[in-house]
mmCIF file of C-alpha atoms in Angstrom:
data_model
loop_
_atom_site.group_PDB
_atom_site.id
_atom_site.type_symbol
_atom_site.label_atom_id
_atom_site.label_comp_id
_atom_site.label_asym_id
_atom_site.label_seq_id
_atom_site.Cartn_x
_atom_site.Cartn_y
_atom_site.Cartn_z
ATOM 1 C CA MET A 1263 16.930 1.068 9.805
ATOM 2 C CA ALA A 1264 16.364 -0.079 5.316
ATOM 3 C CA HIS A 1265 17.841 -4.020 7.259
ATOM 4 C CA CYS A 1266 14.532 -4.536 8.587
ATOM 5 C CA PHE A 1267 12.375 -4.291 5.412
ATOM 6 C CA GLU A 1268 11.752 -7.448 4.034
ATOM 7 C CA ALA A 1269 8.684 -6.027 1.100
ATOM 8 C CA GLY A 1270 6.038 -3.299 1.326
ATOM 9 C CA ILE A 1271 3.056 -1.561 -0.547
ATOM 10 C CA TYR A 1272 2.451 1.620 -0.919
ATOM 11 C CA THR A 1273 -0.393 3.566 -1.624
ATOM 12 C CA GLY A 1274 0.046 7.146 -4.171
ATOM 13 C CA LYS A 1275 4.209 7.608 -3.106
ATOM 14 C CA ALA A 1276 6.947 5.592 -2.057
ATOM 15 C CA ALA A 1277 8.177 5.046 1.012
ATOM 16 C CA GLY A 1278 11.248 7.447 2.055
ATOM 17 C CA CYS A 1279 14.040 3.898 1.901
ATOM 18 C CA ASP A 1280 12.788 3.691 -1.884
ATOM 19 C CA HIS A 1281 11.747 0.312 -1.324
ATOM 20 C CA GLY A 1282 8.314 -1.788 -1.993
ATOM 21 C CA GLU A 1283 6.021 -1.141 -4.705
ATOM 22 C CA VAL A 1284 3.433 1.840 -5.724
ATOM 23 C CA LEU A 1285 0.284 1.832 -6.528
ATOM 24 C CA GLU A 1286 -1.370 4.949 -7.796
ATOM 25 C CA LYS A 1287 -4.546 4.522 -6.221
ATOM 26 C CA PRO A 1288 -5.411 3.345 -3.349
ATOM 27 C CA LEU A 1289 -7.697 -0.551 -3.976
ATOM 28 C CA ASP A 1290 -10.995 -0.703 -2.710
ATOM 29 C CA ASN A 1291 -10.136 -4.525 -1.142
ATOM 30 C CA TRP A 1292 -6.324 -6.004 -0.503
ATOM 31 C CA LEU A 1293 -7.602 -9.479 -0.360
ATOM 32 C CA ASP A 1294 -7.974 -9.346 -3.536
ATOM 33 C CA LEU A 1295 -3.649 -8.735 -3.542
ATOM 34 C CA LEU A 1296 -3.499 -11.222 -1.137
ATOM 35 C CA MET A 1297 -4.433 -14.351 -3.383
ATOM 36 C CA ALA A 1298 -3.141 -12.939 -6.770
ATOM 37 C CA PRO A 1299 -0.044 -15.556 -6.821
ATOM 38 C CA LYS A 1300 2.072 -12.731 -8.708
ATOM 39 C CA ASP A 1301 3.176 -9.505 -7.631
ATOM 40 C CA ILE A 1302 2.832 -6.483 -10.564
ATOM 41 C CA GLU A 1303 6.658 -7.694 -11.830
ATOM 42 C CA GLY A 1304 5.245 -11.364 -12.759
ATOM 43 C CA ASN A 1305 7.546 -12.096 -9.042
ATOM 44 C CA PRO A 1306 6.187 -14.260 -6.328
ATOM 45 C CA PHE A 1307 3.831 -12.222 -4.714
ATOM 46 C CA PRO A 1308 5.667 -11.186 -0.495
ATOM 47 C CA MET A 1309 2.534 -11.272 1.815
ATOM 48 C CA THR A 1310 1.037 -13.738 0.871
ATOM 49 C CA TYR A 1311 1.871 -16.798 3.559
ATOM 50 C CA LYS A 1312 0.109 -18.088 6.685
ATOM 51 C CA VAL A 1313 2.231 -18.340 9.540
ATOM 52 C CA GLU A 1314 1.353 -22.583 11.845
ATOM 53 C CA LYS A 1315 2.947 -23.116 14.402
ATOM 54 C CA SER A 1316 4.849 -26.585 13.798
ATOM 55 C CA PRO A 1317 5.903 -28.812 16.980
ATOM 56 C CA VAL A 1318 9.517 -28.676 18.764
ATOM 57 C CA LEU A 1319 11.577 -31.359 18.106
ATOM 58 C CA ARG A 1320 14.504 -33.560 20.607
ATOM 59 C CA ILE A 1321 15.886 -36.646 20.201
ATOM 60 C CA HIS A 1322 14.997 -39.044 22.909
ATOM 61 C CA PRO A 1323 18.515 -39.649 25.143
ATOM 62 C CA VAL A 1324 17.509 -43.420 24.978
ATOM 63 C CA SER A 1325 16.434 -43.970 22.312
ATOM 64 C CA GLY A 1326 17.750 -41.837 19.680
ATOM 65 C CA GLU A 1327 14.937 -41.088 17.992
ATOM 66 C CA LEU A 1328 12.601 -37.448 17.563
ATOM 67 C CA VAL A 1329 10.770 -36.611 19.733
ATOM 68 C CA GLU A 1330 7.777 -33.554 20.523
ATOM 69 C CA ILE A 1331 8.792 -31.602 23.336
ATOM 70 C CA PRO A 1332 4.602 -31.568 24.904
ATOM 71 C CA ASP A 1333 4.028 -27.742 24.465
ATOM 72 C CA LEU A 1334 5.865 -25.972 22.427
ATOM 73 C CA TYR A 1335 6.266 -25.482 19.186
ATOM 74 C CA VAL A 1336 7.700 -23.149 16.504
ATOM 75 C CA LEU A 1337 6.083 -20.489 13.991
ATOM 76 C CA VAL A 1338 6.774 -21.591 10.691
ATOM 77 C CA ARG A 1339 6.388 -19.967 7.623
ATOM 78 C CA ASP A 1340 4.644 -22.213 4.903
ATOM 79 C CA ARG A 1341 5.787 -19.878 2.000
ATOM 80 C CA ASP A 1342 9.681 -21.106 2.739
ATOM 81 C CA GLY A 1343 9.032 -22.902 5.711
ATOM 82 C CA LYS A 1344 11.422 -20.312 7.997
ATOM 83 C CA VAL A 1345 11.253 -20.152 11.559
ATOM 84 C CA LEU A 1346 9.950 -17.279 12.790
ATOM 85 C CA GLY A 1347 10.511 -15.744 15.833
ATOM 86 C CA THR A 1348 11.236 -18.029 19.745
ATOM 87 C CA PRO A 1349 8.954 -21.232 20.776
ATOM 88 C CA VAL A 1350 5.565 -20.646 22.088
ATOM 89 C CA LYS A 1351 3.388 -22.875 24.083
ATOM 90 C CA GLY A 1352 0.308 -24.446 22.765
ATOM 91 C CA SER A 1353 -2.417 -21.099 23.601
ATOM 92 C CA TYR A 1354 -0.557 -19.136 20.704
ATOM 93 C CA GLN A 1355 -2.482 -18.425 18.165
ATOM 94 C CA PRO A 1356 -0.993 -17.200 15.372
ATOM 95 C CA TYR A 1357 -2.506 -14.133 13.951
ATOM 96 C CA GLN A 1358 -2.155 -14.388 9.522
ATOM 97 C CA VAL A 1359 -1.827 -10.534 7.924
ATOM 98 C CA ALA A 1360 -4.949 -12.099 5.357
ATOM 99 C CA GLN A 1361 -6.875 -11.755 9.234
ATOM 100 C CA ALA A 1362 -5.770 -8.337 9.601
ATOM 101 C CA VAL A 1363 -6.556 -7.121 6.240
ATOM 102 C CA GLN A 1364 -9.899 -8.423 6.468
ATOM 103 C CA TRP A 1365 -10.302 -7.214 9.851
ATOM 104 C CA CYS A 1366 -10.031 -3.614 8.521
ATOM 105 C CA GLN A 1367 -12.343 -4.012 5.435
ATOM 106 C CA PRO A 1368 -15.525 -3.243 6.519
ATOM 107 C CA LEU A 1369 -14.026 0.014 7.866
ATOM 108 C CA VAL A 1370 -13.110 0.699 4.160
ATOM 109 C CA ASP A 1371 -16.506 -0.266 3.130
ATOM 110 C CA SER A 1372 -17.464 2.366 5.065
ATOM 111 C CA GLY A 1373 -15.611 5.145 2.881
ATOM 112 C CA LEU A 1374 -14.014 6.897 5.719
ATOM 113 C CA TRP A 1375 -10.959 4.796 5.841
ATOM 114 C CA THR A 1376 -8.778 3.443 2.118
ATOM 115 C CA PHE A 1377 -5.686 1.240 2.753
ATOM 116 C CA GLU A 1378 -2.347 2.898 2.238
ATOM 117 C CA ASN A 1379 0.547 0.867 3.415
ATOM 118 C CA LEU A 1380 1.298 -3.023 3.940
ATOM 119 C CA ILE A 1381 4.666 -4.239 4.938
ATOM 120 C CA SER A 1382 6.804 -7.053 5.939
ATOM 121 C CA LEU A 1383 9.811 -6.263 8.548
ATOM 122 C CA LYS A 1384 12.029 -8.709 10.157
ATOM 123 C CA GLY A 1385 12.333 -10.980 8.168
ATOM 124 C CA GLY A 1386 7.949 -11.986 9.090
ATOM 125 C CA GLU A 1387 8.263 -11.603 11.738
ATOM 126 C CA VAL A 1388 6.856 -8.546 11.827
ATOM 127 C CA PHE A 1389 3.666 -6.740 9.862
ATOM 128 C CA VAL A 1390 1.974 -3.525 9.609
ATOM 129 C CA VAL A 1391 -1.748 -3.286 8.099
ATOM 130 C CA LEU A 1392 -1.940 0.946 7.356
ATOM 131 C CA LEU A 1393 -5.380 2.560 6.812
ATOM 132 C CA LYS A 1394 -5.690 6.241 6.137
ATOM 133 C CA ARG A 1395 -8.061 7.876 7.319
ATOM 134 C CA ASN A 1396 -10.265 10.355 5.537
ATOM 135 C CA GLU A 1397 -9.990 14.205 6.463
ATOM 136 C CA MET A 1398 -12.576 15.601 8.463
ATOM 137 C CA GLU A 1399 -13.260 19.031 9.376
ATOM 138 C CA LEU A 1400 -13.337 19.975 13.128
ATOM 139 C CA ILE A 1401 -14.112 22.889 13.021
ATOM 140 C CA PRO A 1402 -14.334 25.436 10.683
ATOM 141 C CA GLY A 1403 -10.916 25.371 8.283
ATOM 142 C CA ASP A 1404 -9.387 23.403 10.532
ATOM 143 C CA LYS A 1405 -8.613 19.978 9.308
ATOM 144 C CA TYR A 1406 -6.385 16.838 10.679
ATOM 145 C CA LEU A 1407 -5.722 13.212 8.388
ATOM 146 C CA GLU A 1408 -4.949 10.448 10.556
ATOM 147 C CA PHE A 1409 -4.066 6.843 9.702
ATOM 148 C CA THR A 1410 -5.342 3.673 11.995
ATOM 149 C CA LEU A 1411 -2.441 1.068 12.431
ATOM 150 C CA ILE A 1412 -2.496 -2.569 13.022
ATOM 151 C CA ALA A 1413 1.166 -3.735 13.678
ATOM 152 C CA GLY A 1414 0.690 -7.706 13.969
ATOM 153 C CA ASN A 1415 4.371 -9.752 15.024
ATOM 154 C CA PHE A 1416 5.029 -14.024 14.943
ATOM 155 C CA GLN A 1417 7.933 -12.768 16.993
ATOM 156 C CA GLY A 1418 6.357 -15.815 19.404
ATOM 157 C CA ASN A 1419 6.520 -13.122 22.487
ATOM 158 C CA CYS A 1420 5.227 -9.966 21.745
ATOM 159 C CA CYS A 1421 1.451 -9.065 21.364
ATOM 160 C CA ASN A 1422 -0.282 -7.273 18.436
ATOM 161 C CA TYR A 1423 -1.354 -3.369 18.663
ATOM 162 C CA LEU A 1424 -3.667 -1.865 17.295
ATOM 163 C CA LEU A 1425 -3.781 2.697 16.970
ATOM 164 C CA ASP A 1426 -4.281 5.404 15.590
ATOM 165 C CA THR A 1427 -1.400 7.290 14.851
ATOM 166 C CA ASN A 1428 -0.251 10.845 12.837
ATOM 167 C CA ILE A 1429 2.401 8.667 11.224
ATOM 168 C CA ARG A 1430 2.333 7.008 7.826
ATOM 169 C CA VAL A 1431 4.256 4.172 9.207
ATOM 170 C CA GLU A 1432 6.815 2.981 6.104
ATOM 171 C CA CYS A 1433 9.256 1.117 7.348
ATOM 172 C CA ASN A 1434 10.852 -0.286 11.409
ATOM 173 C CA ASN A 1435 11.868 3.451 12.390
ATOM 174 C CA MET A 1436 8.074 4.875 11.681
ATOM 175 C CA LEU A 1437 6.397 1.878 13.316
ATOM 176 C CA THR A 1438 8.861 2.281 16.051
ATOM 177 C CA ALA A 1439 7.200 5.938 16.528
ATOM 178 C CA ALA A 1440 4.669 5.535 16.217
ATOM 179 C CA LEU A 1441 3.622 2.670 19.272
ATOM 180 C CA PHE A 1442 6.197 4.418 21.243
ATOM 181 C CA GLY A 1443 4.410 8.225 20.640
ATOM 182 C CA ALA A 1444 0.728 6.741 21.542
ATOM 183 C CA GLU A 1445 -0.757 7.824 23.777
ATOM 184 C CA PHE A 1446 -3.284 4.899 24.146
ATOM 185 C CA LYS A 1447 -3.196 1.540 22.263
ATOM 186 C CA HIS A 1448 -5.243 -1.363 22.013
ATOM 187 C CA ARG A 1449 -2.426 -4.457 23.636
ATOM 188 C CA ILE A 1450 -3.876 -7.985 21.494
ATOM 189 C CA PRO A 1451 -1.872 -10.530 23.193
ATOM 190 C CA HIS A 1452 -1.671 -14.262 21.306
ATOM 191 C CA PHE A 1453 -3.540 -16.251 23.466
ATOM 192 C CA ASN A 1454 -6.766 -18.589 21.800
ATOM 193 C CA GLY A 1455 -9.437 -15.094 22.455
ATOM 194 C CA ILE A 1456 -7.388 -13.249 19.758
ATOM 195 C CA ILE A 1457 -10.076 -13.412 17.434
ATOM 196 C CA PRO A 1458 -13.048 -12.347 19.904
ATOM 197 C CA LYS A 1459 -10.271 -9.560 21.156
ATOM 198 C CA MET A 1460 -9.759 -8.045 17.849
ATOM 199 C CA GLU A 1461 -13.864 -8.484 16.858
ATOM 200 C CA ASP A 1462 -14.544 -6.169 20.021
ATOM 201 C CA LEU A 1463 -12.194 -4.087 18.396
ATOM 202 C CA GLN A 1464 -13.601 -3.902 15.190
ATOM 203 C CA ALA A 1465 -17.329 -3.315 17.022
ATOM 204 C CA LEU A 1466 -15.985 -0.761 18.084
ATOM 205 C CA TYR A 1467 -14.323 1.300 15.718
ATOM 206 C CA LEU A 1468 -17.309 0.397 13.045
ATOM 207 C CA SER A 1469 -19.486 2.095 16.626
ATOM 208 C CA GLN A 1470 -17.980 5.504 15.864
ATOM 209 C CA ILE A 1471 -18.767 5.297 12.403
ATOM 210 C CA GLU A 1472 -22.520 5.160 13.341
ATOM 211 C CA GLU A 1473 -22.343 8.072 16.028
#
């Protein structure tokens, strides 16, 4: 579904839709990549953005002045001022692309995962951070390859998801397949507790490494 694609970085091989940029080998730190003001072709880097809440305004029926609607906000992307998704309440907490990448960093530092793909979909309303888990031998001669996926969004009425999948997500169709095909996935609502919830899940993944 190419019309849903906005930007993407893929490790090792390109997406099937031939969109996005390809890195020849995995990078150890994608935060540095996000901080880069330009991409490899010298253009503004498409995944470098933050989304913040901005009050919803209306025209006062008497004074004719613009006034804020209490406890109602829109999600605005700082890079271009684009409004994303539907209005949200004050308790909504955006979870940024950079925060998702930073969440992944300790897993990558462990040596058991590498950064695989970073994708922006649906005009920036959805993003994907995909980690590739190193091959592990369960029984002699039997290996499996898994991915760990964070699916974040700024749609206003949707949660973030964290799951393991065998699908190398490259586009919106593959993201849908991964989400619907997962036997289990963590669902993280965008409320004020999203940060500690993500920290708890990170600790869960890191505890598997220690075992």
